[in-house]
mmCIF file of C-alpha atoms and ligand atoms in Angstrom:
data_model
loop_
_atom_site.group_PDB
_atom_site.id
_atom_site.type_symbol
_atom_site.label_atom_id
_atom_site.label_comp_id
_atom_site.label_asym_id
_atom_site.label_seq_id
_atom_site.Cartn_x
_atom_site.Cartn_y
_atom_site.Cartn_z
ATOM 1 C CA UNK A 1 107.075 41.425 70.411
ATOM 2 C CA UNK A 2 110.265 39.635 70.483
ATOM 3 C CA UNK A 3 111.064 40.756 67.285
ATOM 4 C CA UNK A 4 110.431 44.397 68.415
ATOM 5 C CA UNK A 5 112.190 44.418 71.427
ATOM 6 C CA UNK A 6 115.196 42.660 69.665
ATOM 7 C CA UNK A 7 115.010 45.955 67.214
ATOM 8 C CA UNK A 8 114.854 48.700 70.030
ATOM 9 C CA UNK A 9 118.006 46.891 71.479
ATOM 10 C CA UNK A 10 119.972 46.668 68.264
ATOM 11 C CA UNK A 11 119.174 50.620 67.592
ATOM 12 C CA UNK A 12 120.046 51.790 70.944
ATOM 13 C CA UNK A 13 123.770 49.442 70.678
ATOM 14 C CA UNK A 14 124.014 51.626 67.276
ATOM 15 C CA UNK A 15 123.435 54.845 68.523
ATOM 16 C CA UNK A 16 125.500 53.449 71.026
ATOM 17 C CA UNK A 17 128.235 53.004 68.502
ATOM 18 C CA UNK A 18 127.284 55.947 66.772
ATOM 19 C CA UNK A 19 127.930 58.359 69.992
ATOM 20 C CA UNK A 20 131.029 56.982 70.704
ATOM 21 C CA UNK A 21 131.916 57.593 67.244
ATOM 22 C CA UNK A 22 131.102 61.438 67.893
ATOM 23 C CA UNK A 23 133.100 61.454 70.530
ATOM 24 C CA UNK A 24 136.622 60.874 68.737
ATOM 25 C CA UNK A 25 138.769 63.961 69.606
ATOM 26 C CA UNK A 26 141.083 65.206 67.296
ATOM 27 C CA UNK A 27 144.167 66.258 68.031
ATOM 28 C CA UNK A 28 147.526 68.262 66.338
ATOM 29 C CA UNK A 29 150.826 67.474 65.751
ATOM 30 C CA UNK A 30 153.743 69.651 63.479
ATOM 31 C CA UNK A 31 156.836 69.766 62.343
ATOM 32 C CA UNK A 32 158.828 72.281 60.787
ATOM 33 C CA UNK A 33 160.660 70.247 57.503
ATOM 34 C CA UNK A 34 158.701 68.682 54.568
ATOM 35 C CA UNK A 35 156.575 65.456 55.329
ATOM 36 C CA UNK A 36 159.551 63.359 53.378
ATOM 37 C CA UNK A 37 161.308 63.445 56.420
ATOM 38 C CA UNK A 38 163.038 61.360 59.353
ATOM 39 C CA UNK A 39 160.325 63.886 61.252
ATOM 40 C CA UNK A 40 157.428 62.982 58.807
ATOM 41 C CA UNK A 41 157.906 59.696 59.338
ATOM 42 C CA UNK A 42 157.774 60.199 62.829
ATOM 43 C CA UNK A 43 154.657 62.267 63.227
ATOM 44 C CA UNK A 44 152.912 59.713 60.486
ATOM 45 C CA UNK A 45 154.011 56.662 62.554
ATOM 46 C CA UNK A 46 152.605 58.680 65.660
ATOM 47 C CA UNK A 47 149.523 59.651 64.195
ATOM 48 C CA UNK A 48 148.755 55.928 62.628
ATOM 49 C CA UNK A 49 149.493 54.394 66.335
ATOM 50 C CA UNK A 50 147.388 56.519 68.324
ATOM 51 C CA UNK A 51 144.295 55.972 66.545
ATOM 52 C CA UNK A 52 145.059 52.387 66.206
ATOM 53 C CA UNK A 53 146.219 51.560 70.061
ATOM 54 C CA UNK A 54 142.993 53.843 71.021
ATOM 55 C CA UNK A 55 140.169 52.058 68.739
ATOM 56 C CA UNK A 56 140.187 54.925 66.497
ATOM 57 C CA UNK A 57 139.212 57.799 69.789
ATOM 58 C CA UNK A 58 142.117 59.538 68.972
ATOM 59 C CA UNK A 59 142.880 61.364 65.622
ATOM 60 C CA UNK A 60 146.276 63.209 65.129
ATOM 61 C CA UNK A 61 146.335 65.604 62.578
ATOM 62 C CA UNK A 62 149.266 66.376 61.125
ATOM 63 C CA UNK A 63 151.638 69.529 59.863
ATOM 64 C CA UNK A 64 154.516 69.738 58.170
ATOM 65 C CA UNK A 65 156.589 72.306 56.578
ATOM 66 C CA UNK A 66 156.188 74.982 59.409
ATOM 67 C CA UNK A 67 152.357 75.460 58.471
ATOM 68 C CA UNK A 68 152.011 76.058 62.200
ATOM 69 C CA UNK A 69 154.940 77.876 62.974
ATOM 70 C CA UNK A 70 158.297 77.130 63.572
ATOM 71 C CA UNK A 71 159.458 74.964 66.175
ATOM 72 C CA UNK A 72 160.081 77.634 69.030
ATOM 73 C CA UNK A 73 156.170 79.087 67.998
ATOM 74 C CA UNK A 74 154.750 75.341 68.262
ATOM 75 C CA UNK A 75 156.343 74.503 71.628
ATOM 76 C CA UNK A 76 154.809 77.747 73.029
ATOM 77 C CA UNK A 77 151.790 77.038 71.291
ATOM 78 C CA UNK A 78 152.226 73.069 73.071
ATOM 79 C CA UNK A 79 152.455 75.125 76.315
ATOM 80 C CA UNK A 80 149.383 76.730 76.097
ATOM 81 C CA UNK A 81 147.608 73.987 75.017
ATOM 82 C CA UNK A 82 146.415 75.969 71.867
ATOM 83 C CA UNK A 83 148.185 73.027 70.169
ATOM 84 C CA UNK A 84 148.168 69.539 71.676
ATOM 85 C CA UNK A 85 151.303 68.049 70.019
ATOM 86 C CA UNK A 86 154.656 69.158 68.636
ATOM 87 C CA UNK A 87 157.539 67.238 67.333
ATOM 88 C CA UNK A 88 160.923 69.045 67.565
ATOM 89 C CA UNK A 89 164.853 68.913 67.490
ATOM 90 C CA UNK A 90 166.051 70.411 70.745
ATOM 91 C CA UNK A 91 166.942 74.166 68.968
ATOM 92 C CA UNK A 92 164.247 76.128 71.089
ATOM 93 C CA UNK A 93 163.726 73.584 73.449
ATOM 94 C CA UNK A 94 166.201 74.783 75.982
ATOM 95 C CA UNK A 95 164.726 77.961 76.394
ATOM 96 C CA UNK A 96 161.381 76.013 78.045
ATOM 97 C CA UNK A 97 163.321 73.200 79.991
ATOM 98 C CA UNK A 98 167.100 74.543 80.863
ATOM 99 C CA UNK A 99 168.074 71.122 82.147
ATOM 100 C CA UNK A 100 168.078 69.726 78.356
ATOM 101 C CA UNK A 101 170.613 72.503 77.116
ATOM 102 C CA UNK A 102 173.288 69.600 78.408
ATOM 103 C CA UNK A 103 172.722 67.692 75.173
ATOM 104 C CA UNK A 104 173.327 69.932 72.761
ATOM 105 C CA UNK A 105 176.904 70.389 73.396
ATOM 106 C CA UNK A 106 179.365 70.200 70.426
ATOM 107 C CA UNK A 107 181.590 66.641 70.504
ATOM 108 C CA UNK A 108 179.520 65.295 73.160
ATOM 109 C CA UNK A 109 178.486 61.739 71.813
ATOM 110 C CA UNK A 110 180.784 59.666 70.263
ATOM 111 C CA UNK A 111 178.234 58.556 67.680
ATOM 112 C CA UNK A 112 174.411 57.776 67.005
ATOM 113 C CA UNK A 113 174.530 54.888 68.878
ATOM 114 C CA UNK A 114 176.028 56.403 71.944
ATOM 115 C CA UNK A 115 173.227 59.135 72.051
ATOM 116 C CA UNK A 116 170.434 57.106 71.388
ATOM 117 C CA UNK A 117 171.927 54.714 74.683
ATOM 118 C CA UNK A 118 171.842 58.003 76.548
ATOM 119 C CA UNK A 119 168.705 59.437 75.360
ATOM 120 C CA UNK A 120 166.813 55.806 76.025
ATOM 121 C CA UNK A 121 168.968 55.192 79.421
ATOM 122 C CA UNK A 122 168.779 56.602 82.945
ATOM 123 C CA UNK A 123 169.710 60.270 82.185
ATOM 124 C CA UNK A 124 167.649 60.391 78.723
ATOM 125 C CA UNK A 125 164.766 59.572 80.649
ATOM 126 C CA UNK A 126 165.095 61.825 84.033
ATOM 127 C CA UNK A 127 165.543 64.389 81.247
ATOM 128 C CA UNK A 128 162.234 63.795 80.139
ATOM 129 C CA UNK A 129 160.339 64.214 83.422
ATOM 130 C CA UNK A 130 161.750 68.398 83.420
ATOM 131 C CA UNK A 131 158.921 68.933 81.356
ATOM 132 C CA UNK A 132 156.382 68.331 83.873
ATOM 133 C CA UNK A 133 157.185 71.168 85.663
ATOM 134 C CA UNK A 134 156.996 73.306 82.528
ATOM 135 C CA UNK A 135 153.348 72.284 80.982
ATOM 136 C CA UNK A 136 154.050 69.548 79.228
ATOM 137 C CA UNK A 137 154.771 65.814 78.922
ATOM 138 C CA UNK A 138 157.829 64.503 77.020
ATOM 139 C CA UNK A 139 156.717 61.367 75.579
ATOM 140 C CA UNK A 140 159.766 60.294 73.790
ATOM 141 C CA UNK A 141 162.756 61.061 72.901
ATOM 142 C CA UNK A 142 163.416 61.027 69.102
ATOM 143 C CA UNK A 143 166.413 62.381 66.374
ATOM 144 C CA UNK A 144 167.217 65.103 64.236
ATOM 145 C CA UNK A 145 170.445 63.550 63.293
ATOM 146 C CA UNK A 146 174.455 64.673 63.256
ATOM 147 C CA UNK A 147 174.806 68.123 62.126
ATOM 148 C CA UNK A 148 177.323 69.142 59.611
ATOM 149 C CA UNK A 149 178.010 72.727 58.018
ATOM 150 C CA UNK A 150 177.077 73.888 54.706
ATOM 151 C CA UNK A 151 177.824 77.475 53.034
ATOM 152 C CA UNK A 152 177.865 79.347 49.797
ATOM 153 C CA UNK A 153 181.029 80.476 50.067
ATOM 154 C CA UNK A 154 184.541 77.958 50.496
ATOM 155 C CA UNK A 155 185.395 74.369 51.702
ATOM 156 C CA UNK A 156 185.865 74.592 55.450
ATOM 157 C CA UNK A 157 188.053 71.801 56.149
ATOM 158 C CA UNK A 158 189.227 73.180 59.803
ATOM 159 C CA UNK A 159 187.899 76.192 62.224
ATOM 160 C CA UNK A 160 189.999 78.805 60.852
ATOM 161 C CA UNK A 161 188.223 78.849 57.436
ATOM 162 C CA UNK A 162 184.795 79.568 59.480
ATOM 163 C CA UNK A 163 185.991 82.869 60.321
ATOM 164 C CA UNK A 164 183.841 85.353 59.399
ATOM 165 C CA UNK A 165 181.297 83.432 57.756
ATOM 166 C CA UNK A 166 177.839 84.186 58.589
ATOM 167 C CA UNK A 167 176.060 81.494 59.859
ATOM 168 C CA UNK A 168 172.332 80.729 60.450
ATOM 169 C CA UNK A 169 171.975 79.008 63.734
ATOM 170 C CA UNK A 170 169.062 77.866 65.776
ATOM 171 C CA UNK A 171 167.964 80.048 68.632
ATOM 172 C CA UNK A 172 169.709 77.183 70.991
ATOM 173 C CA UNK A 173 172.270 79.425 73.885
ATOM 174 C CA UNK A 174 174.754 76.624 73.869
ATOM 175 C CA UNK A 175 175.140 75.709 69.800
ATOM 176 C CA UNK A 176 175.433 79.736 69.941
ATOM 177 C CA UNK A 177 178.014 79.965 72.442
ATOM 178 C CA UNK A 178 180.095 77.207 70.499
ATOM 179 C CA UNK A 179 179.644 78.327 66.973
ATOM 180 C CA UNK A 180 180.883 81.851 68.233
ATOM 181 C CA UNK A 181 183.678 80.077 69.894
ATOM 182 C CA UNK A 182 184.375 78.748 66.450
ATOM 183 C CA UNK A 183 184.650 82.476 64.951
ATOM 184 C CA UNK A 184 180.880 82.453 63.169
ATOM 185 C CA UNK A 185 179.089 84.851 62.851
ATOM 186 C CA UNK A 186 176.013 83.557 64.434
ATOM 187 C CA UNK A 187 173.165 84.350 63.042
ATOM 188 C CA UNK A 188 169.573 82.441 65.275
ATOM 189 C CA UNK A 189 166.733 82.071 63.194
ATOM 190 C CA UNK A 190 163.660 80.024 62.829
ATOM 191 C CA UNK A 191 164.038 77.419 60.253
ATOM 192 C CA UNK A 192 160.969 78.613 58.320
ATOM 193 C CA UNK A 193 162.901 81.424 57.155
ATOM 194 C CA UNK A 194 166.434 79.513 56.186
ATOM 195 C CA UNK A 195 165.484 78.750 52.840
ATOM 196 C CA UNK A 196 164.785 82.351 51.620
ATOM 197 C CA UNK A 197 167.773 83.935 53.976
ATOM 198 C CA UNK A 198 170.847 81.535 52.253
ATOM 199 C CA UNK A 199 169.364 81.825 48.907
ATOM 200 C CA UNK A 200 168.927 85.882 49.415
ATOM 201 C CA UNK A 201 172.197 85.742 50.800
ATOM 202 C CA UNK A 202 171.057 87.345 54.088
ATOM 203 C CA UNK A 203 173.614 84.810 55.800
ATOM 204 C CA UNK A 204 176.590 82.329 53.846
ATOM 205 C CA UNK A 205 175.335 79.239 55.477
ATOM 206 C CA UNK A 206 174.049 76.833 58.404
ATOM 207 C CA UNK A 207 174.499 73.404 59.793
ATOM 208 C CA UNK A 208 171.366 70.520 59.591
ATOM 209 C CA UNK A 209 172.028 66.924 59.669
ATOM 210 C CA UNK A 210 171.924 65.528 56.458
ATOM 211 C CA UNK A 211 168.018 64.578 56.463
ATOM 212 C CA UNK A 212 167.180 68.256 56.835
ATOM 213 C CA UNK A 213 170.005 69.406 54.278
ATOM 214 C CA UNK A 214 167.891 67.072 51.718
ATOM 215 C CA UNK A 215 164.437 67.251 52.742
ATOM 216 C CA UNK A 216 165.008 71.137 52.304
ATOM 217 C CA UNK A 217 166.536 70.893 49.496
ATOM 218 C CA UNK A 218 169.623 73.139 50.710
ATOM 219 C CA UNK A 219 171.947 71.923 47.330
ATOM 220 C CA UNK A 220 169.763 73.973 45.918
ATOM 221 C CA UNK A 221 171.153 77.372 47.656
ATOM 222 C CA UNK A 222 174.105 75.984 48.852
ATOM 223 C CA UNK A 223 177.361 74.916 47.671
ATOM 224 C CA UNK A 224 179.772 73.354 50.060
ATOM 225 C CA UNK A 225 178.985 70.736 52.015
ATOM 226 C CA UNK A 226 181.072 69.735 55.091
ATOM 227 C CA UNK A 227 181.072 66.762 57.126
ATOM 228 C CA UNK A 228 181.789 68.474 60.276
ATOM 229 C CA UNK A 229 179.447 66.268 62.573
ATOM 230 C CA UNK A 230 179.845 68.875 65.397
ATOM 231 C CA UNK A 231 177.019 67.997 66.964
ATOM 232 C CA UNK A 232 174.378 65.702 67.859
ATOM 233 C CA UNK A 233 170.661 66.955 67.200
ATOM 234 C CA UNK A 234 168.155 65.127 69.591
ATOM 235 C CA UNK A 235 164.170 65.584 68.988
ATOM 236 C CA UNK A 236 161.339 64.964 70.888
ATOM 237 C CA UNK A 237 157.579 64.649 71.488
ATOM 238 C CA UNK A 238 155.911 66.724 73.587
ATOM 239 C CA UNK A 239 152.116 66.888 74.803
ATOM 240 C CA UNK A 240 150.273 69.826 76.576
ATOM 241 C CA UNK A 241 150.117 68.335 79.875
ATOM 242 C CA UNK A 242 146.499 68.953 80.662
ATOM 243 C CA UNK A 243 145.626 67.019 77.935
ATOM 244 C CA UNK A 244 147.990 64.459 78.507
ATOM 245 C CA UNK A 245 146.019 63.995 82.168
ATOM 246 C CA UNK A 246 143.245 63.881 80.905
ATOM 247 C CA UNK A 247 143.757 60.702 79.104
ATOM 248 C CA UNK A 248 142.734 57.527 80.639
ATOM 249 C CA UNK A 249 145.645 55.163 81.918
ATOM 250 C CA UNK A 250 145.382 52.623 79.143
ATOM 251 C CA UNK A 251 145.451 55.925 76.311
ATOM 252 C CA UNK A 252 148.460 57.493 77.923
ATOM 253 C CA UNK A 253 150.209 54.059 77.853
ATOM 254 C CA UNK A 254 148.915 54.112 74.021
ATOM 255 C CA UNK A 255 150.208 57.661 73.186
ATOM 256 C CA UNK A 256 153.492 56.950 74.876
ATOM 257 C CA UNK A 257 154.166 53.923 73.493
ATOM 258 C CA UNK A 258 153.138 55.234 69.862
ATOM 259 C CA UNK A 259 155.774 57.877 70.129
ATOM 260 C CA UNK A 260 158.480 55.445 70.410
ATOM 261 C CA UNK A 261 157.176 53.600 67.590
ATOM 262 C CA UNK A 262 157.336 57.014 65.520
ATOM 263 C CA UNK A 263 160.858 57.527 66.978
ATOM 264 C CA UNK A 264 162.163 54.257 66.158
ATOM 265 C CA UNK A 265 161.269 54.553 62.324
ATOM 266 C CA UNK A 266 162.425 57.726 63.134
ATOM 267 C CA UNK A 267 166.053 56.849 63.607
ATOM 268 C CA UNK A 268 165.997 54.294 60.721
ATOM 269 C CA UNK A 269 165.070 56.880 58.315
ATOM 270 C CA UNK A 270 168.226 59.043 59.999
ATOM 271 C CA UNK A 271 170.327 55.924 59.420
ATOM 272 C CA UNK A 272 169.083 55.833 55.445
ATOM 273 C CA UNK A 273 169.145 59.380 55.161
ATOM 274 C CA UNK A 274 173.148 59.082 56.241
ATOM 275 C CA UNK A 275 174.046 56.542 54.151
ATOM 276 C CA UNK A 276 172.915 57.615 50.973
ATOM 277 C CA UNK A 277 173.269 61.198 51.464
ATOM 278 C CA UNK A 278 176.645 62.106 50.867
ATOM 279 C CA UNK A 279 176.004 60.572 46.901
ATOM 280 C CA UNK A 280 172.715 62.058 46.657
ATOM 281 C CA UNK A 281 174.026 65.323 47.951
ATOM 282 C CA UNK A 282 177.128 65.699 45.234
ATOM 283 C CA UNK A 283 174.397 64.533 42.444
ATOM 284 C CA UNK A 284 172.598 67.675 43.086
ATOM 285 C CA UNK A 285 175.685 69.645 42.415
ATOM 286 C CA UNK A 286 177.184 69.928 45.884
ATOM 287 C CA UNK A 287 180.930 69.627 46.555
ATOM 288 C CA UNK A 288 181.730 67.742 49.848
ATOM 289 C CA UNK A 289 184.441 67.850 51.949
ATOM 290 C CA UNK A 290 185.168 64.373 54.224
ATOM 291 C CA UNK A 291 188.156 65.190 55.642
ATOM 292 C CA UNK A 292 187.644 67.475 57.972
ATOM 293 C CA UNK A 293 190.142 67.914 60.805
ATOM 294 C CA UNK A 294 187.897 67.418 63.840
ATOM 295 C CA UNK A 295 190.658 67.738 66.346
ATOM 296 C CA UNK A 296 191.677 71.321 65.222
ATOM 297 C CA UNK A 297 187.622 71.678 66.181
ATOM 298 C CA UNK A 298 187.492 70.293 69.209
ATOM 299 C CA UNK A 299 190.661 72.623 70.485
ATOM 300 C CA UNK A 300 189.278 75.468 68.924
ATOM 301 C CA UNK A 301 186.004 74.741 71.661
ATOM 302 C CA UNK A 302 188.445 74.250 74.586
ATOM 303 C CA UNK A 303 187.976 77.080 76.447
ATOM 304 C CA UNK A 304 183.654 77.266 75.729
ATOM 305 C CA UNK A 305 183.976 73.322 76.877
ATOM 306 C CA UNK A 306 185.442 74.763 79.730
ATOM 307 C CA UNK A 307 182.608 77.319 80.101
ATOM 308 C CA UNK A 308 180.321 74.497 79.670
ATOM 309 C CA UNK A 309 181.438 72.191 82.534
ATOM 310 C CA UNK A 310 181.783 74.815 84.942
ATOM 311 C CA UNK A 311 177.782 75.427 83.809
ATOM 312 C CA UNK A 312 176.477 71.392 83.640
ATOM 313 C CA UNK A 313 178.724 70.478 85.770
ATOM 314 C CA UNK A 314 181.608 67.966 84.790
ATOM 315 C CA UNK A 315 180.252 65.239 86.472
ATOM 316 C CA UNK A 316 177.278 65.281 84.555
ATOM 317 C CA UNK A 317 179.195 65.561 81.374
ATOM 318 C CA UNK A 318 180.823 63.079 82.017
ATOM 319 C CA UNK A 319 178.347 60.710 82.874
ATOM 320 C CA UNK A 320 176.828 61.083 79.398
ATOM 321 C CA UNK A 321 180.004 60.548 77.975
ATOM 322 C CA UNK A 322 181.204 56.666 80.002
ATOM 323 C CA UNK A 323 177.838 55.710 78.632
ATOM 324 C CA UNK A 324 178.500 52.268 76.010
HETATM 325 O O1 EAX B 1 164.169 70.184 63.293
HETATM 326 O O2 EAX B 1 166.027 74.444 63.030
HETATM 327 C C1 EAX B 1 166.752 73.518 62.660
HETATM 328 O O3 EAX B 1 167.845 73.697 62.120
HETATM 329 C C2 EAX B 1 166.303 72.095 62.884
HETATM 330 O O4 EAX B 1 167.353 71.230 62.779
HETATM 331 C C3 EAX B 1 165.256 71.756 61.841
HETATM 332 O O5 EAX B 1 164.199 72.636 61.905
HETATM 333 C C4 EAX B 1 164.731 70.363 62.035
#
């Protein structure tokens, strides 16, 4: 009898296990570059450390490559909740949650390190609770990386040789407003289609950081390579925020915290991606141009800086900016 009873007990703590087991939800997550990426590594990372910080409940599927959309389709789709989880730089982001436009500005950060300080500091963080508001939940900052120009058609050592050149830009208001200011022709498109447009010659170039210029394999439709570093790229993670509530405490801690481990191999890979990049780059063919006058830039953007403060606010501007 013992025996039996002994037997009905273990079943039922199988099925037990077994049900719980049923019950892991599965969830999405994209990107729009290749998986051998500072963002594949991040979305990988993410995807390892939520099922291991939740036992294995939660599963996160993951995209690359645009297979979802681009990065303005997957935030909308994040929105809705169609789509749990997107990873993205901050190109479409303004157009959900204004109050982030601030970071995009050209010549803002001094360097990596200063934006990462500001992005993991005080104003990094209020900027993540905007989302709320807006459907979702920001779990972490994360990085795209320092922008620089490439084309297909001269070296661009200063602002006057941009004139006229047709530029692919992300469908971010302020990066437009400066690149115009520059004398591009601005051209906003998803990056899905960048590949086909500079190799079609639909436009003469655009400007990625250098982990997006290789993971995309740009050398291969584009020629000059400029280290312009006009801007710094942030990216983020960001959660449907019904489904973020629904999560019990100790899960929301574990998605939260998983994002920041994503994000901080994240940034490494940025780091490695910058330091080897330049070499790799001019291996595949590309010519690249180091000394670029930055000043000549920065004048050229006076009076859209101007436009700028009057719209953040200088105050806020320079708050970012006395951050160490
Ligand atoms: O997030 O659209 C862009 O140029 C972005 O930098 C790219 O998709 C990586």
């Amino acid at each position: 009898m013992k025996f039996s009873k002994l037997l009905i007990g273990l079943s039922l703590a199988l099925g037990f296990v077994a049900t719980t087991h049923a019950q892991t939800t599965t969830m999405r997550i994209s990107i729009s570059v290749a998986q051998n990426s500072h963002q594949g590594i991040a979305i990988d990372t993410f995807a390892k450390e939520v099922e291991k910080r939740t036992g294995g409940r939660y599963k996160v599927q993951t995209f690359y490559a645009g297979a979802l959309g681009g990065e303005r389709e997957s935030i909308e789709a994040v929105q809705l909740g169609t789509q749990e989880l997107a990873f993205s730089s901050t190109g479409p982001i303004p157009n959900f949650v204004p109050e982030t436009k601030i970071l995009d500005v050209p010549f803002l950060f001094r360097d990596k390190p200063h934006a990462r300080a500001v992005l993991d500091g005080p104003i990094g963080q209020d900027l993540l609770t905007k989302f709320d508001a807006k459907g979702f939940k920001a779990l972490a900052w994360a990085e795209n990386g320092v922008r620089h120009m490439t084309n297909s058609k001269r070296d661009v050592k200063a602002p006057e040789d941009l004139k006229g050149l047709k530029m692919r830009t992300m469908e971010n208001p302020v990066h437009i407003a400066a690149y115009k200011g520059l004398g591009i022709v601005t051209t906003p498109m998803a990056f899905p289609e960048v590949f086909t447009a500079l190799q079609q010659g639909t436009v003469d170039g655009q400007e990625n950081p250098l982990s997006v210029i290789m993971s995309a394999k740009f050398d291969q439709v584009q020629k000059y390579l400029s280290l312009t570093g006009h801007v710094y790229s942030p990216a983020i993670f960001v959660m449907n925020k019904a489904a973020f509530e629904k999560l019990a405490a100790a899960d929301k801690t574990a998605f939260v915290e998983a994002a920041k481990e994503g994000t901080k191999l994240n940034r490494a890979r940025v780091d490695q991606d910058d330091a080897t990049g330049v070499t790799d780059l001019r291996a595949k063919g590309m010519t690249v141009i180091e000394n670029v006058d930055k000043a000549k830039f920065v004048a050229m953007l006076a009076p859209v800086n101007a436009e700028f403060e009057k719209q953040f606010g200088k105050a806020n501007l320079d708050a970012i900016r006395a951050v160490k």
